[in-house]
DNA sequence: TAGATTGTTAATCGATTAACAATC
DNA sequence: TAGATTGTTAATCGATTAACAATC
């Protein structure tokens, strides 16, 4: 039964289901039960069924779930049924690394260009993508129907740049700068704080009796 | 009162406290109450006090918390009171980006070198760090007291390389490959799945009435 | 001392797990 | 049909918030 409010705990698990189901599909397996999937993923079968039933009954009693169908359904839930066009703002190593991720495209996520205050340095292309100057943003965004900006610029500039992009119509922000980016409520911001992840690691190294994730 | 088992929800918040407290210290503020901090961080004051009291009473009634002292105490909890020596395995864009993060050092996290199957390509140094070949790992790890490996290699090779590093004594793994890396129980693994973070973003873009984080 | 704010217990809220009737 | 496994409700568990006595 499709429900309207879904907790963030559930949403966080959906891409992980996608990853495992894609692996399972690649193995040529067509159907899977919640129990089998739970053993692979190290979660409870109950949680899988509970999670999926927030969005609808995708399985069949006595049979389980059709792998391909489930991938498609979760894809729809995650908004991957429609293509997204992205730009990377900040063409440093991190920006180039993300622009080079080839597996985004298999999910309908297309990085279309990079932007930087230094548009033309030594290297101007990543995987055939051009590095443009910031002044070319307005025209490019319109012409290429960009809806997500990946922010890989220093934290000193990120608020200003994000506001500029917001004013130009961008509503999706994947922020790698070390601040919690805040924008008007119709913007969606996903903050990635890599150094915080590393500090979790050092915590668990110091406290070996506690089990991480 | 110091407690032995601490939930992961609490641990995840500690680095964020670090970040905000460091900002506050940089502003020259010496003391802060849980209420003031809660307003900056957009959490409840109750949660802050509850979180901190898992580890000890760092505040003072009627006064609040000393910012510098609290930073030090949380640093100890996170294992940042002792230095960590890291290597980056995989000298692609992502590895170079992480090796270039200058703010790790302020937390006592020192990246000492990069390793790659192609040790000498066009670029051999990142911030003065050398890119070594994999055959030089055993000697380097011993000589430099490395305790954390940052894995930025393709997922096809990561299990094998991680096992090699484990056999050489490494126990901390910060894994960026798109698998959930599993190692013997005395190893600590922090898996970073960037594409899953991006899919959360697309979810919230498709479902604008639900509030992300 | 009086005011402020913690440390900590109790109450509430939400998420996970267990159980099982429904059903393929 | 019989066996398997879902969808879904109920029970449990854990995390967050509220409240307030302790105390600086």
Tab-separated table of N, CA and C (backbone and C1' of nucleotides) in Angstrom, chain B residues 7 13 44 46-47 49-50 60-61, chain D residues 15-20 22-24:
chain	number	residue	atom	x	y	z
B	7	UNK	N	25.422	3.774	20.329
B	7	UNK	CA	24.769	3.489	19.046
B	7	UNK	C	25.427	4.264	17.914
B	13	UNK	N	27.021	11.491	14.675
B	13	UNK	CA	26.853	12.926	14.948
B	13	UNK	C	28.113	13.566	15.507
B	44	UNK	N	18.022	19.188	18.599
B	44	UNK	CA	17.514	19.606	19.904
B	44	UNK	C	18.653	19.676	20.924
B	46	UNK	N	18.396	18.824	23.881
B	46	UNK	CA	18.296	17.563	24.608
B	46	UNK	C	19.181	16.490	23.974
B	47	UNK	N	19.149	16.444	22.660
B	47	UNK	CA	19.950	15.439	21.971
B	47	UNK	C	21.439	15.676	22.190
B	49	UNK	N	22.908	17.146	24.745
B	49	UNK	CA	23.289	16.774	26.117
B	49	UNK	C	23.284	15.260	26.282
B	50	UNK	N	22.257	14.637	25.729
B	50	UNK	CA	22.168	13.178	25.804
B	50	UNK	C	23.377	12.525	25.123
B	60	UNK	N	29.108	22.262	32.459
B	60	UNK	CA	29.017	22.741	33.824
B	60	UNK	C	27.672	23.453	33.986
B	61	UNK	N	26.952	23.054	35.032
B	61	UNK	CA	25.641	23.669	35.227
B	61	UNK	C	25.753	25.188	35.332
D	15	DA	P	19.567	2.972	19.511
D	15	DA	O5'	19.212	4.278	18.693
D	15	DA	C5'	18.115	4.293	17.807
D	15	DA	C4'	17.333	5.574	17.974
D	15	DA	C3'	18.147	6.765	18.452
D	15	DA	O3'	17.724	7.878	17.703
D	15	DA	C1'	16.305	6.470	19.867
D	16	DT	P	18.490	9.295	17.763
D	16	DT	O5'	17.314	10.268	18.208
D	16	DT	C5'	16.065	10.186	17.554
D	16	DT	C4'	15.041	10.926	18.387
D	16	DT	C3'	15.484	12.312	18.839
D	16	DT	O3'	14.496	13.216	18.384
D	16	DT	C1'	14.618	11.079	20.676
D	17	DT	P	14.590	14.789	18.597
D	17	DT	O5'	13.652	14.999	19.871
D	17	DT	C5'	12.321	14.511	19.815
D	17	DT	C4'	11.677	14.724	21.154
D	17	DT	C3'	11.857	16.132	21.733
D	17	DT	O3'	10.561	16.602	22.039
D	17	DT	C1'	12.439	14.484	23.348
D	18	DA	P	10.308	18.056	22.676
D	18	DA	O5'	9.968	17.699	24.186
D	18	DA	C5'	9.135	16.582	24.445
D	18	DA	C4'	8.918	16.449	25.943
D	18	DA	C3'	8.878	17.774	26.706
D	18	DA	O3'	7.862	17.629	27.685
D	18	DA	C1'	10.625	16.419	27.569
D	19	DA	P	7.494	18.849	28.676
D	19	DA	O5'	8.225	18.399	30.016
D	19	DA	C5'	8.028	17.086	30.509
D	19	DA	C4'	8.818	16.916	31.795
D	19	DA	C3'	8.841	18.169	32.676
D	19	DA	O3'	8.687	17.762	34.023
D	19	DA	C1'	11.043	17.502	32.181
D	20	DC	P	8.237	18.780	35.147
D	20	DC	O5'	9.461	18.680	36.163
D	20	DC	C5'	10.000	17.410	36.527
D	20	DC	C4'	11.394	17.596	37.083
D	20	DC	C3'	11.582	18.913	37.860
D	20	DC	O3'	12.382	18.665	38.995
D	20	DC	C1'	13.232	18.706	36.276
D	22	DA	P	17.435	16.708	43.759
D	22	DA	O5'	18.714	17.103	42.906
D	22	DA	C5'	19.428	16.093	42.204
D	22	DA	C4'	20.692	16.682	41.625
D	22	DA	C3'	21.628	17.327	42.650
D	22	DA	O3'	22.966	16.957	42.335
D	22	DA	C1'	21.035	18.926	41.005
D	23	DT	P	24.193	17.475	43.151
D	23	DT	O5'	24.553	18.844	42.439
D	23	DT	C5'	25.216	18.834	41.178
D	23	DT	C4'	25.515	20.266	40.803
D	23	DT	C3'	26.215	21.078	41.924
D	23	DT	O3'	27.264	21.820	41.374
D	23	DT	C1'	24.437	22.266	41.057
D	24	DC	P	28.776	21.247	41.404
D	24	DC	O5'	29.578	22.320	40.558
D	24	DC	C5'	29.294	22.443	39.160
D	24	DC	C4'	29.015	23.882	38.801
D	24	DC	C3'	29.888	24.884	39.527
D	24	DC	O3'	30.919	25.337	38.658
D	24	DC	C1'	27.609	25.629	39.342
